[in-house]
Amino acid sequence: MQKGNHYLNSISTELAEQELFDIFLYESNGILYNYGDHQKGNVHSRFNLLKSLATRWILKIKSVVSGTLKKEPTDLIISNAYVTVPLGTRIVAPPWSASFRNNVYPGNVYKTINAINKVRNARSLRAIYSKEFYNLIKAYKRCIEEFVKKNKLKAAFFPNDLSFYENLTIHTLNGIGIPTFVYLHGLPARYNRIDDNRAKYLVVWGEGIKKNYVDAGVDPDKILTLKHPVYHSFQFTSLRSSLDNILVLTKAINGTPSSSDFLNLPNRSVSLTYLEKVKSMLGKVGVKKANLRLHPSENADFYRKNLIDDFFTISEDSKEDCLKNASLVVGPTSTMVLDAILANVNYILFDPVENDLTLEGLKLVSPFDGKSFIKLTVTEADFVANFTHPLENINKDLLNDYFETTSEDQVLINLVGA
């Protein structure tokens, strides 16, 4: 059950199996709440239409030209995690990927996925909670189970366990004893005992993150702390910090509620409200202009149409170039704090709280609560202090302690049996 989600909770008792509520929760919330032109994926552009059609046809083609494995297949790991798994084993993309690379699955897998997608694309609760769709789900699980029996699948790594196929595949592989891993994508903005906890193991980037999950009720024995290839050691003696060329990050709003334990529905005006608060704070210290970097999921036209003046200039540069040219970064809860530090630029953590909740209705969590390695800017005085004293704003020792790891790659190799 999802606290506050009265409609889905009321119909969940009618499901063929209770597990479907968990598998379909994110999908269902997407149908009910994911709307608006603030997100790229919701804009009915020619590009998005062509992308959708291309994905459909790629899966159709793969269903015909499939199964390129040799008669004696090598050990395989399924992974669409954002971090390359260092196991020396052949890594293949999951079958719902539209890539032609690693076309190792039999045609019935792709055909089943196409049939499932046809129902999902209808965006109908009646359709996805139907007996027909339930039969497609069972068919997908049988396909994966047969694939595992015929091939040497060692493990599966996913960036999350909330999205539809990731959730379903984790559930399927857990049932037949294949090790499954959620390999953390970014610094979490929320912790609970449901999300990031469905796989057999959770891989995080440091002891600080592990503690947050343990405090939220996750079994410490299932959490591995492995050194991230990028975010693992922070060595700096200074950070650029001036008002010359400020880069502001948006507060991107999820289209679909992304916490399984309670229903959180921020409205898209929060993204605009946040920028007005940033503009007001910067204006008080004499700043007239700032560059703006959007989250990759956001639609730039939404900001161009709805920001009421030209204080912000939307940057089309890469993340690396934006940070290289910035003299200071101002942003909310975001993994970009680490990218900024690695680019040797100070990060002003500005995430306004009202009634103990952020603008989008969440609690601030470590390290973004001001009690960890970076201070929280609340007032104009905080801003001045934190940008004029960057090495007090960001504490290098606490930062490295937060990302200290105790597990080694060999632990992962032993678990997978590679």
PDB file of N, CA and C in Angstrom, residues 167-260:
ATOM      1  N   ASN A 167      11.707  -3.662 -12.112  1.00  0.00           N
ATOM      2  CA  ASN A 167      10.990  -4.258 -10.994  1.00  0.00           C
ATOM      3  C   ASN A 167      10.575  -5.692 -11.322  1.00  0.00           C
ATOM      4  N   LEU A 168       9.962  -5.878 -12.486  1.00  0.00           N
ATOM      5  CA  LEU A 168       9.467  -7.193 -12.886  1.00  0.00           C
ATOM      6  C   LEU A 168      10.600  -8.198 -13.047  1.00  0.00           C
ATOM      7  N   THR A 169      11.713  -7.761 -13.637  1.00  0.00           N
ATOM      8  CA  THR A 169      12.825  -8.674 -13.876  1.00  0.00           C
ATOM      9  C   THR A 169      13.526  -9.040 -12.576  1.00  0.00           C
ATOM     10  N   ILE A 170      13.674  -8.082 -11.683  1.00  0.00           N
ATOM     11  CA  ILE A 170      14.238  -8.387 -10.359  1.00  0.00           C
ATOM     12  C   ILE A 170      13.380  -9.426  -9.654  1.00  0.00           C
ATOM     13  N   HIS A 171      12.079  -9.239  -9.694  1.00  0.00           N
ATOM     14  CA  HIS A 171      11.160 -10.180  -9.053  1.00  0.00           C
ATOM     15  C   HIS A 171      11.320 -11.578  -9.669  1.00  0.00           C
ATOM     16  N   THR A 172      11.432 -11.628 -10.982  1.00  0.00           N
ATOM     17  CA  THR A 172      11.555 -12.916 -11.675  1.00  0.00           C
ATOM     18  C   THR A 172      12.869 -13.607 -11.329  1.00  0.00           C
ATOM     19  N   LEU A 173      13.983 -12.875 -11.393  1.00  0.00           N
ATOM     20  CA  LEU A 173      15.288 -13.477 -11.141  1.00  0.00           C
ATOM     21  C   LEU A 173      15.474 -13.856  -9.672  1.00  0.00           C
ATOM     22  N   ASN A 174      14.918 -13.044  -8.774  1.00  0.00           N
ATOM     23  CA  ASN A 174      14.986 -13.400  -7.354  1.00  0.00           C
ATOM     24  C   ASN A 174      14.329 -14.755  -7.111  1.00  0.00           C
ATOM     25  N   GLY A 175      13.242 -15.013  -7.853  1.00  0.00           N
ATOM     26  CA  GLY A 175      12.492 -16.252  -7.669  1.00  0.00           C
ATOM     27  C   GLY A 175      13.215 -17.498  -8.141  1.00  0.00           C
ATOM     28  N   ILE A 176      14.241 -17.323  -8.987  1.00  0.00           N
ATOM     29  CA  ILE A 176      14.973 -18.498  -9.491  1.00  0.00           C
ATOM     30  C   ILE A 176      16.437 -18.479  -9.064  1.00  0.00           C
ATOM     31  N   GLY A 177      16.762 -17.641  -8.099  1.00  0.00           N
ATOM     32  CA  GLY A 177      18.065 -17.703  -7.470  1.00  0.00           C
ATOM     33  C   GLY A 177      19.203 -17.023  -8.201  1.00  0.00           C
ATOM     34  N   ILE A 178      18.911 -16.121  -9.139  1.00  0.00           N
ATOM     35  CA  ILE A 178      19.961 -15.365  -9.813  1.00  0.00           C
ATOM     36  C   ILE A 178      20.243 -14.103  -9.001  1.00  0.00           C
ATOM     37  N   PRO A 179      21.488 -13.824  -8.631  1.00  0.00           N
ATOM     38  CA  PRO A 179      21.784 -12.615  -7.845  1.00  0.00           C
ATOM     39  C   PRO A 179      21.381 -11.348  -8.590  1.00  0.00           C
ATOM     40  N   THR A 180      20.666 -10.481  -7.915  1.00  0.00           N
ATOM     41  CA  THR A 180      20.242  -9.208  -8.496  1.00  0.00           C
ATOM     42  C   THR A 180      20.793  -8.071  -7.659  1.00  0.00           C
ATOM     43  N   PHE A 181      21.133  -6.984  -8.353  1.00  0.00           N
ATOM     44  CA  PHE A 181      21.761  -5.841  -7.696  1.00  0.00           C
ATOM     45  C   PHE A 181      21.113  -4.547  -8.181  1.00  0.00           C
ATOM     46  N   VAL A 182      20.810  -3.658  -7.269  1.00  0.00           N
ATOM     47  CA  VAL A 182      20.557  -2.263  -7.624  1.00  0.00           C
ATOM     48  C   VAL A 182      21.861  -1.529  -7.393  1.00  0.00           C
ATOM     49  N   TYR A 183      22.451  -1.028  -8.478  1.00  0.00           N
ATOM     50  CA  TYR A 183      23.705  -0.277  -8.398  1.00  0.00           C
ATOM     51  C   TYR A 183      23.330   1.205  -8.436  1.00  0.00           C
ATOM     52  N   LEU A 184      23.466   1.852  -7.295  1.00  0.00           N
ATOM     53  CA  LEU A 184      22.932   3.195  -7.104  1.00  0.00           C
ATOM     54  C   LEU A 184      23.336   4.151  -8.227  1.00  0.00           C
ATOM     55  N   HIS A 185      22.356   4.889  -8.739  1.00  0.00           N
ATOM     56  CA  HIS A 185      22.601   5.820  -9.849  1.00  0.00           C
ATOM     57  C   HIS A 185      23.139   7.153  -9.350  1.00  0.00           C
ATOM     58  N   GLY A 186      22.480   7.772  -8.415  1.00  0.00           N
ATOM     59  CA  GLY A 186      22.890   9.085  -7.918  1.00  0.00           C
ATOM     60  C   GLY A 186      22.704   9.166  -6.417  1.00  0.00           C
ATOM     61  N   LEU A 187      23.027  10.315  -5.860  1.00  0.00           N
ATOM     62  CA  LEU A 187      22.783  10.503  -4.428  1.00  0.00           C
ATOM     63  C   LEU A 187      21.279  10.540  -4.189  1.00  0.00           C
ATOM     64  N   PRO A 188      20.764   9.678  -3.338  1.00  0.00           N
ATOM     65  CA  PRO A 188      19.306   9.632  -3.138  1.00  0.00           C
ATOM     66  C   PRO A 188      18.776  10.900  -2.476  1.00  0.00           C
ATOM     67  N   ALA A 189      17.563  11.264  -2.868  1.00  0.00           N
ATOM     68  CA  ALA A 189      16.868  12.375  -2.223  1.00  0.00           C
ATOM     69  C   ALA A 189      15.813  11.854  -1.256  1.00  0.00           C
ATOM     70  N   ARG A 190      15.683  10.526  -1.198  1.00  0.00           N
ATOM     71  CA  ARG A 190      14.739   9.927  -0.258  1.00  0.00           C
ATOM     72  C   ARG A 190      15.198   8.523   0.091  1.00  0.00           C
ATOM     73  N   TYR A 191      14.874   8.078   1.298  1.00  0.00           N
ATOM     74  CA  TYR A 191      15.217   6.743   1.759  1.00  0.00           C
ATOM     75  C   TYR A 191      13.973   6.105   2.358  1.00  0.00           C
ATOM     76  N   ASN A 192      13.738   4.839   2.032  1.00  0.00           N
ATOM     77  CA  ASN A 192      12.669   4.084   2.677  1.00  0.00           C
ATOM     78  C   ASN A 192      13.007   2.603   2.597  1.00  0.00           C
ATOM     79  N   ARG A 193      12.147   1.758   3.153  1.00  0.00           N
ATOM     80  CA  ARG A 193      12.439   0.320   3.200  1.00  0.00           C
ATOM     81  C   ARG A 193      11.952  -0.419   1.962  1.00  0.00           C
ATOM     82  N   ILE A 194      11.388   0.311   0.977  1.00  0.00           N
ATOM     83  CA  ILE A 194      10.833  -0.349  -0.206  1.00  0.00           C
ATOM     84  C   ILE A 194      11.736  -0.134  -1.415  1.00  0.00           C
ATOM     85  N   ASP A 195      11.922   1.110  -1.798  1.00  0.00           N
ATOM     86  CA  ASP A 195      12.689   1.418  -3.006  1.00  0.00           C
ATOM     87  C   ASP A 195      14.179   1.205  -2.779  1.00  0.00           C
ATOM     88  N   ASP A 196      14.854   0.767  -3.811  1.00  0.00           N
ATOM     89  CA  ASP A 196      16.279   0.398  -3.786  1.00  0.00           C
ATOM     90  C   ASP A 196      16.516  -0.840  -2.937  1.00  0.00           C
ATOM     91  N   ASN A 197      15.446  -1.531  -2.552  1.00  0.00           N
ATOM     92  CA  ASN A 197      15.569  -2.645  -1.612  1.00  0.00           C
ATOM     93  C   ASN A 197      14.943  -3.925  -2.153  1.00  0.00           C
ATOM     94  N   ARG A 198      14.536  -3.923  -3.430  1.00  0.00           N
ATOM     95  CA  ARG A 198      13.867  -5.104  -3.983  1.00  0.00           C
ATOM     96  C   ARG A 198      14.860  -6.169  -4.455  1.00  0.00           C
ATOM     97  N   ALA A 199      16.004  -5.723  -4.927  1.00  0.00           N
ATOM     98  CA  ALA A 199      17.021  -6.673  -5.379  1.00  0.00           C
ATOM     99  C   ALA A 199      17.663  -7.361  -4.168  1.00  0.00           C
ATOM    100  N   LYS A 200      18.398  -8.415  -4.456  1.00  0.00           N
ATOM    101  CA  LYS A 200      19.048  -9.136  -3.355  1.00  0.00           C
ATOM    102  C   LYS A 200      20.123  -8.282  -2.703  1.00  0.00           C
ATOM    103  N   TYR A 201      20.802  -7.441  -3.520  1.00  0.00           N
ATOM    104  CA  TYR A 201      21.867  -6.601  -2.994  1.00  0.00           C
ATOM    105  C   TYR A 201      21.698  -5.164  -3.480  1.00  0.00           C
ATOM    106  N   LEU A 202      22.185  -4.246  -2.682  1.00  0.00           N
ATOM    107  CA  LEU A 202      22.211  -2.825  -3.028  1.00  0.00           C
ATOM    108  C   LEU A 202      23.663  -2.361  -2.988  1.00  0.00           C
ATOM    109  N   VAL A 203      24.119  -1.772  -4.084  1.00  0.00           N
ATOM    110  CA  VAL A 203      25.487  -1.261  -4.158  1.00  0.00           C
ATOM    111  C   VAL A 203      25.449   0.259  -4.034  1.00  0.00           C
ATOM    112  N   VAL A 204      26.127   0.793  -3.017  1.00  0.00           N
ATOM    113  CA  VAL A 204      26.166   2.237  -2.797  1.00  0.00           C
ATOM    114  C   VAL A 204      27.611   2.710  -2.846  1.00  0.00           C
ATOM    115  N   TRP A 205      27.796   4.016  -2.815  1.00  0.00           N
ATOM    116  CA  TRP A 205      29.111   4.612  -3.091  1.00  0.00           C
ATOM    117  C   TRP A 205      29.938   4.893  -1.849  1.00  0.00           C
ATOM    118  N   GLY A 206      29.379   4.674  -0.665  1.00  0.00           N
ATOM    119  CA  GLY A 206      30.150   4.990   0.522  1.00  0.00           C
ATOM    120  C   GLY A 206      29.396   4.680   1.802  1.00  0.00           C
ATOM    121  N   GLU A 207      30.136   4.705   2.911  1.00  0.00           N
ATOM    122  CA  GLU A 207      29.568   4.359   4.211  1.00  0.00           C
ATOM    123  C   GLU A 207      28.488   5.345   4.651  1.00  0.00           C
ATOM    124  N   GLY A 208      28.615   6.614   4.243  1.00  0.00           N
ATOM    125  CA  GLY A 208      27.599   7.590   4.612  1.00  0.00           C
ATOM    126  C   GLY A 208      26.250   7.261   4.013  1.00  0.00           C
ATOM    127  N   ILE A 209      26.254   6.839   2.747  1.00  0.00           N
ATOM    128  CA  ILE A 209      24.999   6.459   2.088  1.00  0.00           C
ATOM    129  C   ILE A 209      24.443   5.184   2.709  1.00  0.00           C
ATOM    130  N   LYS A 210      25.333   4.223   2.985  1.00  0.00           N
ATOM    131  CA  LYS A 210      24.871   2.981   3.609  1.00  0.00           C
ATOM    132  C   LYS A 210      24.174   3.257   4.932  1.00  0.00           C
ATOM    133  N   LYS A 211      24.731   4.138   5.735  1.00  0.00           N
ATOM    134  CA  LYS A 211      24.123   4.447   7.036  1.00  0.00           C
ATOM    135  C   LYS A 211      22.711   4.988   6.861  1.00  0.00           C
ATOM    136  N   ASN A 212      22.511   5.825   5.852  1.00  0.00           N
ATOM    137  CA  ASN A 212      21.176   6.378   5.624  1.00  0.00           C
ATOM    138  C   ASN A 212      20.167   5.280   5.280  1.00  0.00           C
ATOM    139  N   TYR A 213      20.596   4.302   4.478  1.00  0.00           N
ATOM    140  CA  TYR A 213      19.694   3.196   4.145  1.00  0.00           C
ATOM    141  C   TYR A 213      19.428   2.316   5.359  1.00  0.00           C
ATOM    142  N   VAL A 214      20.464   2.058   6.142  1.00  0.00           N
ATOM    143  CA  VAL A 214      20.281   1.240   7.341  1.00  0.00           C
ATOM    144  C   VAL A 214      19.323   1.942   8.305  1.00  0.00           C
ATOM    145  N   ASP A 215      19.496   3.239   8.475  1.00  0.00           N
ATOM    146  CA  ASP A 215      18.595   4.006   9.349  1.00  0.00           C
ATOM    147  C   ASP A 215      17.153   3.961   8.853  1.00  0.00           C
ATOM    148  N   ALA A 216      16.983   3.781   7.520  1.00  0.00           N
ATOM    149  CA  ALA A 216      15.637   3.713   6.948  1.00  0.00           C
ATOM    150  C   ALA A 216      15.051   2.312   7.029  1.00  0.00           C
ATOM    151  N   GLY A 217      15.828   1.341   7.526  1.00  0.00           N
ATOM    152  CA  GLY A 217      15.307  -0.002   7.735  1.00  0.00           C
ATOM    153  C   GLY A 217      15.812  -1.062   6.785  1.00  0.00           C
ATOM    154  N   VAL A 218      16.795  -0.741   5.949  1.00  0.00           N
ATOM    155  CA  VAL A 218      17.351  -1.732   5.024  1.00  0.00           C
ATOM    156  C   VAL A 218      18.387  -2.591   5.761  1.00  0.00           C
ATOM    157  N   ASP A 219      18.374  -3.888   5.485  1.00  0.00           N
ATOM    158  CA  ASP A 219      19.303  -4.826   6.119  1.00  0.00           C
ATOM    159  C   ASP A 219      20.737  -4.457   5.746  1.00  0.00           C
ATOM    160  N   PRO A 220      21.595  -4.158   6.710  1.00  0.00           N
ATOM    161  CA  PRO A 220      22.976  -3.763   6.394  1.00  0.00           C
ATOM    162  C   PRO A 220      23.760  -4.847   5.669  1.00  0.00           C
ATOM    163  N   ASP A 221      23.384  -6.124   5.863  1.00  0.00           N
ATOM    164  CA  ASP A 221      24.124  -7.215   5.244  1.00  0.00           C
ATOM    165  C   ASP A 221      23.923  -7.284   3.731  1.00  0.00           C
ATOM    166  N   LYS A 222      22.897  -6.625   3.216  1.00  0.00           N
ATOM    167  CA  LYS A 222      22.659  -6.671   1.771  1.00  0.00           C
ATOM    168  C   LYS A 222      23.282  -5.475   1.051  1.00  0.00           C
ATOM    169  N   ILE A 223      23.892  -4.550   1.791  1.00  0.00           N
ATOM    170  CA  ILE A 223      24.416  -3.321   1.191  1.00  0.00           C
ATOM    171  C   ILE A 223      25.925  -3.428   1.016  1.00  0.00           C
ATOM    172  N   LEU A 224      26.387  -3.254  -0.216  1.00  0.00           N
ATOM    173  CA  LEU A 224      27.816  -3.220  -0.510  1.00  0.00           C
ATOM    174  C   LEU A 224      28.248  -1.775  -0.713  1.00  0.00           C
ATOM    175  N   THR A 225      29.379  -1.403  -0.127  1.00  0.00           N
ATOM    176  CA  THR A 225      29.926  -0.070  -0.371  1.00  0.00           C
ATOM    177  C   THR A 225      31.133  -0.224  -1.277  1.00  0.00           C
ATOM    178  N   LEU A 226      30.922   0.046  -2.565  1.00  0.00           N
ATOM    179  CA  LEU A 226      31.986  -0.090  -3.556  1.00  0.00           C
ATOM    180  C   LEU A 226      32.420   1.274  -4.056  1.00  0.00           C
ATOM    181  N   LYS A 227      33.713   1.413  -4.268  1.00  0.00           N
ATOM    182  CA  LYS A 227      34.266   2.686  -4.719  1.00  0.00           C
ATOM    183  C   LYS A 227      33.711   3.044  -6.090  1.00  0.00           C
ATOM    184  N   HIS A 228      33.087   4.214  -6.195  1.00  0.00           N
ATOM    185  CA  HIS A 228      32.579   4.690  -7.480  1.00  0.00           C
ATOM    186  C   HIS A 228      33.764   5.103  -8.347  1.00  0.00           C
ATOM    187  N   PRO A 229      33.719   4.814  -9.661  1.00  0.00           N
ATOM    188  CA  PRO A 229      34.872   5.156 -10.499  1.00  0.00           C
ATOM    189  C   PRO A 229      35.163   6.648 -10.585  1.00  0.00           C
ATOM    190  N   VAL A 230      34.173   7.491 -10.290  1.00  0.00           N
ATOM    191  CA  VAL A 230      34.368   8.947 -10.358  1.00  0.00           C
ATOM    192  C   VAL A 230      34.283   9.581  -8.974  1.00  0.00           C
ATOM    193  N   TYR A 231      33.212   9.264  -8.241  1.00  0.00           N
ATOM    194  CA  TYR A 231      32.956   9.933  -6.970  1.00  0.00           C
ATOM    195  C   TYR A 231      33.526   9.125  -5.806  1.00  0.00           C
ATOM    196  N   HIS A 232      34.848   9.105  -5.669  1.00  0.00           N
ATOM    197  CA  HIS A 232      35.408   8.302  -4.597  1.00  0.00           C
ATOM    198  C   HIS A 232      36.495   9.015  -3.801  1.00  0.00           C
ATOM    199  N   SER A 233      37.213   9.944  -4.422  1.00  0.00           N
ATOM    200  CA  SER A 233      38.277  10.629  -3.688  1.00  0.00           C
ATOM    201  C   SER A 233      38.285  12.095  -4.104  1.00  0.00           C
ATOM    202  N   PHE A 234      38.181  12.962  -3.123  1.00  0.00           N
ATOM    203  CA  PHE A 234      38.080  14.392  -3.411  1.00  0.00           C
ATOM    204  C   PHE A 234      39.270  15.104  -2.767  1.00  0.00           C
ATOM    205  N   GLN A 235      40.178  15.582  -3.617  1.00  0.00           N
ATOM    206  CA  GLN A 235      41.379  16.246  -3.136  1.00  0.00           C
ATOM    207  C   GLN A 235      41.430  17.660  -3.726  1.00  0.00           C
ATOM    208  N   PHE A 236      41.247  18.654  -2.906  1.00  0.00           N
ATOM    209  CA  PHE A 236      41.297  20.037  -3.393  1.00  0.00           C
ATOM    210  C   PHE A 236      41.828  20.935  -2.284  1.00  0.00           C
ATOM    211  N   THR A 237      42.520  21.966  -2.689  1.00  0.00           N
ATOM    212  CA  THR A 237      43.036  22.941  -1.726  1.00  0.00           C
ATOM    213  C   THR A 237      42.322  24.274  -1.845  1.00  0.00           C
ATOM    214  N   SER A 238      41.548  24.420  -2.925  1.00  0.00           N
ATOM    215  CA  SER A 238      40.761  25.641  -3.114  1.00  0.00           C
ATOM    216  C   SER A 238      39.604  25.318  -4.039  1.00  0.00           C
ATOM    217  N   LEU A 239      38.585  26.175  -4.025  1.00  0.00           N
ATOM    218  CA  LEU A 239      37.446  26.050  -4.924  1.00  0.00           C
ATOM    219  C   LEU A 239      37.124  27.433  -5.483  1.00  0.00           C
ATOM    220  N   ARG A 240      36.905  27.515  -6.800  1.00  0.00           N
ATOM    221  CA  ARG A 240      36.492  28.801  -7.371  1.00  0.00           C
ATOM    222  C   ARG A 240      35.176  29.227  -6.717  1.00  0.00           C
ATOM    223  N   SER A 241      35.105  30.488  -6.362  1.00  0.00           N
ATOM    224  CA  SER A 241      33.896  30.939  -5.675  1.00  0.00           C
ATOM    225  C   SER A 241      33.775  32.444  -5.776  1.00  0.00           C
ATOM    226  N   SER A 242      33.119  32.901  -6.844  1.00  0.00           N
ATOM    227  CA  SER A 242      32.897  34.337  -7.029  1.00  0.00           C
ATOM    228  C   SER A 242      31.572  34.537  -7.749  1.00  0.00           C
ATOM    229  N   LEU A 243      31.162  35.783  -7.860  1.00  0.00           N
ATOM    230  CA  LEU A 243      29.892  36.110  -8.496  1.00  0.00           C
ATOM    231  C   LEU A 243      30.047  36.430  -9.982  1.00  0.00           C
ATOM    232  N   ASP A 244      31.219  36.148 -10.561  1.00  0.00           N
ATOM    233  CA  ASP A 244      31.492  36.557 -11.936  1.00  0.00           C
ATOM    234  C   ASP A 244      30.638  35.816 -12.963  1.00  0.00           C
ATOM    235  N   ASN A 245      30.503  34.512 -12.784  1.00  0.00           N
ATOM    236  CA  ASN A 245      29.809  33.695 -13.795  1.00  0.00           C
ATOM    237  C   ASN A 245      29.066  32.562 -13.077  1.00  0.00           C
ATOM    238  N   ILE A 246      27.896  32.871 -12.575  1.00  0.00           N
ATOM    239  CA  ILE A 246      27.152  31.938 -11.732  1.00  0.00           C
ATOM    240  C   ILE A 246      26.346  30.968 -12.586  1.00  0.00           C
ATOM    241  N   LEU A 247      26.423  29.706 -12.219  1.00  0.00           N
ATOM    242  CA  LEU A 247      25.604  28.668 -12.846  1.00  0.00           C
ATOM    243  C   LEU A 247      24.549  28.229 -11.840  1.00  0.00           C
ATOM    244  N   VAL A 248      23.281  28.314 -12.249  1.00  0.00           N
ATOM    245  CA  VAL A 248      22.166  27.903 -11.391  1.00  0.00           C
ATOM    246  C   VAL A 248      21.573  26.616 -11.960  1.00  0.00           C
ATOM    247  N   LEU A 249      21.292  25.657 -11.084  1.00  0.00           N
ATOM    248  CA  LEU A 249      20.662  24.397 -11.487  1.00  0.00           C
ATOM    249  C   LEU A 249      19.181  24.448 -11.149  1.00  0.00           C
ATOM    250  N   THR A 250      18.375  23.884 -12.019  1.00  0.00           N
ATOM    251  CA  THR A 250      16.932  23.876 -11.773  1.00  0.00           C
ATOM    252  C   THR A 250      16.573  22.833 -10.724  1.00  0.00           C
ATOM    253  N   LYS A 251      15.404  22.998 -10.141  1.00  0.00           N
ATOM    254  CA  LYS A 251      14.828  21.966  -9.279  1.00  0.00           C
ATOM    255  C   LYS A 251      13.830  21.192 -10.141  1.00  0.00           C
ATOM    256  N   ALA A 252      14.295  20.108 -10.732  1.00  0.00           N
ATOM    257  CA  ALA A 252      13.452  19.328 -11.638  1.00  0.00           C
ATOM    258  C   ALA A 252      12.405  18.552 -10.847  1.00  0.00           C
ATOM    259  N   ILE A 253      11.185  18.543 -11.358  1.00  0.00           N
ATOM    260  CA  ILE A 253      10.073  17.859 -10.699  1.00  0.00           C
ATOM    261  C   ILE A 253       9.783  16.550 -11.434  1.00  0.00           C
ATOM    262  N   ASN A 254       9.753  15.453 -10.689  1.00  0.00           N
ATOM    263  CA  ASN A 254       9.414  14.171 -11.305  1.00  0.00           C
ATOM    264  C   ASN A 254       7.988  14.203 -11.843  1.00  0.00           C
ATOM    265  N   GLY A 255       7.806  13.657 -13.033  1.00  0.00           N
ATOM    266  CA  GLY A 255       6.452  13.560 -13.561  1.00  0.00           C
ATOM    267  C   GLY A 255       5.646  12.524 -12.821  1.00  0.00           C
ATOM    268  N   THR A 256       6.304  11.437 -12.439  1.00  0.00           N
ATOM    269  CA  THR A 256       5.631  10.336 -11.747  1.00  0.00           C
ATOM    270  C   THR A 256       6.122  10.259 -10.312  1.00  0.00           C
ATOM    271  N   PRO A 257       5.221  10.152  -9.330  1.00  0.00           N
ATOM    272  CA  PRO A 257       5.669   9.988  -7.942  1.00  0.00           C
ATOM    273  C   PRO A 257       6.668   8.845  -7.835  1.00  0.00           C
ATOM    274  N   SER A 258       7.801   9.101  -7.188  1.00  0.00           N
ATOM    275  CA  SER A 258       8.897   8.139  -7.226  1.00  0.00           C
ATOM    276  C   SER A 258       9.236   7.575  -5.857  1.00  0.00           C
ATOM    277  N   SER A 259       8.303   7.630  -4.927  1.00  0.00           N
ATOM    278  CA  SER A 259       8.499   7.023  -3.619  1.00  0.00           C
ATOM    279  C   SER A 259       7.345   6.064  -3.376  1.00  0.00           C
ATOM    280  N   SER A 260       7.670   4.795  -3.132  1.00  0.00           N
ATOM    281  CA  SER A 260       6.628   3.779  -3.026  1.00  0.00           C
ATOM    282  C   SER A 260       5.926   3.766  -1.677  1.00  0.00           C
TER     283      SER A 260
END
